[in-house]
Short mmCIF file of C-alpha atoms and ligand atoms in Angstrom, two decimals:
data_model
loop_
_atom_site.label_atom_id
_atom_site.label_comp_id
_atom_site.label_asym_id
_atom_site.label_seq_id
_atom_site.Cartn_x
_atom_site.Cartn_y
_atom_site.Cartn_z
CA VAL N 2 -1.37 125.29 160.39
CA SER N 3 -1.54 125.34 164.15
CA THR N 4 -5.07 126.07 165.30
CA SER N 5 -4.19 126.70 168.95
CA GLU N 6 -4.71 130.24 170.21
CA SER N 7 -1.04 130.69 171.08
CA GLY N 8 -0.03 129.28 167.69
CA ARG N 9 -2.27 131.77 165.89
CA ASP N 10 -1.02 134.61 168.08
CA ALA N 11 2.56 133.74 167.16
CA LEU N 12 1.65 133.81 163.45
CA LYS N 13 -0.11 137.16 163.85
CA ARG N 14 2.97 138.52 165.61
CA ALA N 15 5.26 137.26 162.83
CA ALA N 16 3.08 138.89 160.14
CA ALA N 17 2.89 142.09 162.21
CA GLU N 18 6.66 142.29 162.57
CA ALA N 19 7.14 141.84 158.81
CA ALA N 20 4.62 144.59 158.05
CA VAL N 21 5.99 147.08 160.56
CA ALA N 22 9.52 146.46 159.22
CA MET N 23 8.32 148.12 155.99
CA ILE N 24 7.62 151.42 157.79
CA GLU N 25 10.28 154.09 157.32
CA ASP N 26 11.14 157.29 159.12
CA GLY N 27 8.84 160.20 158.26
CA MET N 28 5.97 158.09 156.88
CA VAL N 29 2.29 158.78 157.34
CA VAL N 30 0.94 155.37 158.35
CA GLY N 31 -2.60 154.00 158.21
CA ILE N 32 -3.25 152.04 161.39
CA GLY N 33 -5.60 149.08 160.94
CA SER N 34 -8.04 147.41 163.32
CA GLY N 35 -8.54 143.92 164.70
CA THR N 36 -6.38 141.50 166.64
CA THR N 37 -3.57 141.26 164.04
CA ALA N 38 -3.44 145.03 163.63
CA ALA N 39 -3.26 145.30 167.44
CA GLN N 40 -0.07 143.22 167.34
CA ALA N 41 1.33 145.51 164.65
CA ILE N 42 0.45 148.60 166.69
CA ALA N 43 2.37 147.07 169.61
CA VAL N 44 5.43 146.47 167.39
CA LEU N 45 5.14 149.98 165.92
CA GLY N 46 4.96 151.38 169.47
CA GLU N 47 8.29 149.68 170.23
CA ARG N 48 9.89 151.22 167.13
CA VAL N 49 8.52 154.68 167.98
CA ALA N 50 9.87 154.33 171.52
CA ALA N 51 13.24 153.53 169.94
CA GLY N 52 13.17 156.76 167.90
CA LEU N 53 11.18 156.10 164.69
CA LYS N 54 9.28 159.22 163.57
CA VAL N 55 5.87 158.50 162.04
CA THR N 56 2.37 159.96 162.02
CA GLY N 57 -0.48 157.49 162.34
CA ILE N 58 -4.03 157.73 161.02
CA PRO N 59 -6.15 155.17 162.88
CA THR N 60 -9.09 153.22 161.44
CA SER N 61 -11.03 152.78 164.70
CA GLU N 62 -11.44 154.32 168.13
CA LYS N 63 -9.95 151.16 169.64
CA SER N 64 -6.79 151.30 167.53
CA ALA N 65 -6.50 155.04 168.20
CA ALA N 66 -6.62 154.42 171.94
CA GLN N 67 -3.97 151.69 171.76
CA ALA N 68 -1.68 153.81 169.57
CA GLN N 69 -2.10 156.83 171.80
CA GLN N 70 -1.24 154.81 174.87
CA LEU N 71 1.98 153.66 173.20
CA GLY N 72 2.99 157.22 172.30
CA ILE N 73 2.47 156.87 168.53
CA PRO N 74 1.72 160.39 167.22
CA LEU N 75 -1.69 160.51 165.53
CA ALA N 76 -3.30 162.84 163.02
CA ASP N 77 -6.39 162.90 160.84
CA PHE N 78 -7.24 163.72 157.24
CA ALA N 79 -7.28 167.45 157.99
CA ALA N 80 -3.49 167.22 158.23
CA HIS N 81 -2.78 164.49 155.63
CA GLN N 82 -4.90 163.30 152.73
CA GLN N 83 -2.20 160.96 151.43
CA ILE N 84 -1.01 157.98 153.46
CA ASP N 85 2.30 156.33 152.60
CA LEU N 86 1.53 152.84 153.89
CA ALA N 87 -1.42 151.33 155.72
CA PHE N 88 -1.28 148.01 157.56
CA ASP N 89 -4.36 145.98 158.44
CA GLY N 90 -5.71 142.48 158.95
CA ALA N 91 -8.37 140.70 156.88
CA ASP N 92 -10.94 137.97 157.38
CA GLU N 93 -10.50 136.32 153.98
CA VAL N 94 -8.01 136.83 151.14
CA GLU N 95 -8.49 135.61 147.56
CA PRO N 96 -5.07 134.88 146.05
CA GLY N 97 -4.66 136.38 142.59
CA PRO N 98 -6.39 139.75 142.75
CA LEU N 99 -5.87 139.86 146.54
CA ASN N 100 -9.43 140.97 147.07
CA LEU N 101 -10.50 140.82 150.71
CA ILE N 102 -13.36 140.41 153.12
CA LYS N 103 -12.91 142.71 156.12
CA GLY N 104 -15.04 143.95 158.98
CA LEU N 105 -15.77 140.88 161.08
CA GLY N 106 -13.97 142.63 163.92
CA GLY N 107 -16.29 145.64 163.74
CA ALA N 108 -14.37 148.23 161.70
CA LEU N 109 -14.81 148.55 157.93
CA LEU N 110 -15.77 152.00 156.68
CA ARG N 111 -12.82 153.87 158.17
CA GLU N 112 -10.54 151.01 157.11
CA LYS N 113 -11.70 151.38 153.52
CA ILE N 114 -11.30 155.17 153.53
CA VAL N 115 -7.75 154.81 154.90
CA ALA N 116 -6.95 152.01 152.42
CA SER N 117 -8.17 154.07 149.49
CA ALA N 118 -6.03 157.03 150.59
CA SER N 119 -2.88 154.89 150.91
CA ARG N 120 -0.13 154.45 148.37
CA ARG N 121 0.34 150.93 149.72
CA LEU N 122 -2.03 148.67 151.68
CA VAL N 123 -0.20 145.84 153.44
CA ILE N 124 -2.43 143.06 154.74
CA MET N 125 -1.30 140.64 157.47
CA VAL N 126 -2.90 137.20 157.77
CA ASP N 127 -2.18 133.64 158.74
CA GLY N 128 -2.42 131.01 156.01
CA GLY N 129 -5.86 129.88 157.21
CA LYS N 130 -7.41 133.07 155.81
CA LEU N 131 -6.52 132.32 152.18
CA VAL N 132 -9.62 131.03 150.36
CA PRO N 133 -10.18 130.07 146.71
CA ARG N 134 -13.26 132.32 146.59
CA LEU N 135 -14.29 135.10 148.97
CA GLY N 136 -17.34 134.14 151.02
CA SER N 137 -16.19 130.53 151.35
CA ARG N 138 -16.25 130.79 155.12
CA ALA N 139 -16.89 134.38 156.18
CA PRO N 140 -20.02 136.47 155.69
CA VAL N 141 -19.66 139.82 153.93
CA PRO N 142 -20.19 142.51 156.58
CA VAL N 143 -22.22 145.41 155.22
CA GLU N 144 -22.42 148.70 157.14
CA VAL N 145 -25.88 150.24 156.85
CA VAL N 146 -27.76 153.27 158.09
CA PRO N 147 -29.89 152.24 161.12
CA PHE N 148 -33.02 153.95 159.71
CA GLY N 149 -34.98 151.39 157.71
CA TRP N 150 -32.35 148.70 158.09
CA GLN N 151 -35.03 146.02 157.68
CA VAL N 152 -35.72 147.27 154.14
CA THR N 153 -32.00 147.33 153.37
CA ALA N 154 -31.68 143.79 154.77
CA ARG N 155 -34.47 142.58 152.49
CA ARG N 156 -32.74 144.06 149.43
CA LEU N 157 -29.52 142.32 150.44
CA ALA N 158 -31.39 139.03 150.85
CA GLU N 159 -32.77 139.49 147.32
CA LEU N 160 -29.17 139.33 146.10
CA GLY N 161 -29.01 135.80 147.51
CA ALA N 162 -27.59 136.36 150.99
CA THR N 163 -28.68 135.11 154.37
CA VAL N 164 -28.67 138.34 156.37
CA GLU N 165 -28.10 138.72 160.11
CA PRO N 166 -27.78 142.03 161.96
CA ARG N 167 -24.64 141.99 164.11
CA ARG N 168 -25.49 141.66 167.82
CA ASP N 169 -23.41 141.52 171.00
CA ALA N 170 -23.48 138.66 173.51
CA ALA N 171 -26.48 140.26 175.26
CA GLY N 172 -28.43 140.33 171.97
CA SER N 173 -28.25 144.11 171.45
CA PHE N 174 -27.35 145.58 168.06
CA VAL N 175 -23.67 146.42 167.71
CA HIS N 176 -23.07 149.98 166.52
CA THR N 177 -19.98 150.87 164.50
CA ASP N 178 -17.70 153.80 165.35
CA GLY N 179 -19.86 155.81 162.94
CA GLY N 180 -23.06 154.86 164.83
CA ASN N 181 -24.29 152.53 162.07
CA LEU N 182 -25.37 148.88 162.02
CA THR N 183 -23.58 145.95 160.43
CA LEU N 184 -25.51 143.29 158.50
CA ASP N 185 -23.55 140.06 158.08
CA CYS N 186 -24.47 138.66 154.67
CA ARG N 187 -23.70 135.01 153.90
CA PHE N 188 -23.43 134.54 150.15
CA GLY N 189 -21.31 131.38 150.12
CA PRO N 190 -18.42 131.33 147.62
CA ILE N 191 -18.65 134.51 145.49
CA ALA N 192 -17.91 134.03 141.77
CA ASP N 193 -17.39 137.73 140.99
CA ALA N 194 -16.58 139.78 144.10
CA ALA N 195 -16.02 143.01 142.15
CA ALA N 196 -19.49 142.80 140.58
CA LEU N 197 -21.09 142.00 143.92
CA ALA N 198 -19.33 144.97 145.56
CA CYS N 199 -20.91 147.26 142.93
CA ARG N 200 -24.36 145.77 143.41
CA LEU N 201 -24.13 146.18 147.18
CA ARG N 202 -23.16 149.83 146.80
CA GLU N 203 -26.25 150.50 144.69
CA ILE N 204 -28.65 149.55 147.50
CA VAL N 205 -30.13 152.55 149.31
CA GLY N 206 -29.11 152.48 152.97
CA VAL N 207 -25.82 150.68 152.36
CA ILE N 208 -22.85 152.76 153.42
CA GLU N 209 -20.02 150.36 152.53
CA SER N 210 -19.38 146.65 152.29
CA GLY N 211 -16.49 144.63 153.66
CA LEU N 212 -15.48 143.61 150.11
CA PHE N 213 -12.14 145.32 149.46
CA ILE N 214 -11.57 145.15 145.72
CA GLY N 215 -8.30 146.12 144.08
CA LEU N 216 -6.97 147.94 147.11
CA THR N 217 -4.29 145.51 148.34
CA SER N 218 -0.64 146.07 147.47
CA GLU N 219 0.80 143.14 149.37
CA VAL N 220 -0.36 140.33 151.65
CA ILE N 221 2.01 139.02 154.28
CA VAL N 222 1.04 135.42 155.00
CA ALA N 223 2.42 133.94 158.20
CA GLU N 224 2.60 130.15 158.32
CA PRO N 225 4.40 127.76 160.66
CA GLY N 226 7.16 127.40 158.02
CA GLY N 227 7.72 131.18 157.74
CA ILE N 228 6.51 134.29 155.94
CA ARG N 229 5.25 134.46 152.34
CA ARG N 230 4.52 137.67 150.45
CA LEU N 231 1.74 137.82 147.84
CA HIS N 232 1.30 140.59 145.28
CA PRO N 233 -1.74 141.18 143.08
CA ALA N 234 -1.62 139.00 139.97
C1 A5P W 13 -11.61 144.94 161.63
O1 A5P W 13 -12.88 145.03 161.98
C2 A5P W 13 -11.50 143.97 160.51
O2 A5P W 13 -11.63 144.47 159.24
C3 A5P W 13 -10.22 143.23 160.67
O3 A5P W 13 -9.22 143.79 159.95
C4 A5P W 13 -10.40 141.84 160.27
O4 A5P W 13 -11.62 141.43 160.82
C5 A5P W 13 -9.27 140.94 160.72
O5 A5P W 13 -9.23 140.90 162.10
P1 A5P W 13 -8.30 139.92 162.91
O6 A5P W 13 -6.91 140.35 162.65
O7 A5P W 13 -8.71 140.14 164.34
O8 A5P W 13 -8.56 138.53 162.44
#
């Protein structure tokens, strides 16, 4: 796999094109967040400009702004509670169940709400994001209420994680679109991601974790040799 920036960008674009090709006229579409999703939004913008009729429900303020700029009509859950297809990126994918780690790019909660309201969740990655066990490389981002975050962080550490609050380059806490904090929790390779997701949810102060369990319909994997499609085993 090419590790150069332009090589990775080309793979993201290839995955994005394959995902957006699945979108049909009249669909309500969940619009993901992150750099791969941004490529897909650009491709979707081209199709909308060419006459495709869709309604988008964005998963972050950033994606909403990009979609709006490209003339993609947007709505929210007041208008549609059922999404036909959502596209998004991921930080790690475990082949087999196609469980995911998401949220390293900052969004997570809205992504999970959109994913859970979608008939199909299509994930776009390059081959470098496939791991035998979630947590092999990435931390699990956990969105928490700012009040008492230190207590929440301690509880997360008791589960065996090294916990770091997400900060920007200047050292300030990063706030999510919902005004919350993100704690990056390094567990190392996770033997049972579904069980861990449940345990995380039980901690007071935790809003959601970046473990996406049983939500993925299809993963589009872009590699230098071409596109592969994975379905949950
Ligand atoms: C958004 O914060 C995340 O969940 C992204 O979907 C994920 O981090 C993948 O992002 P990239 O496509 O930028 O790697």
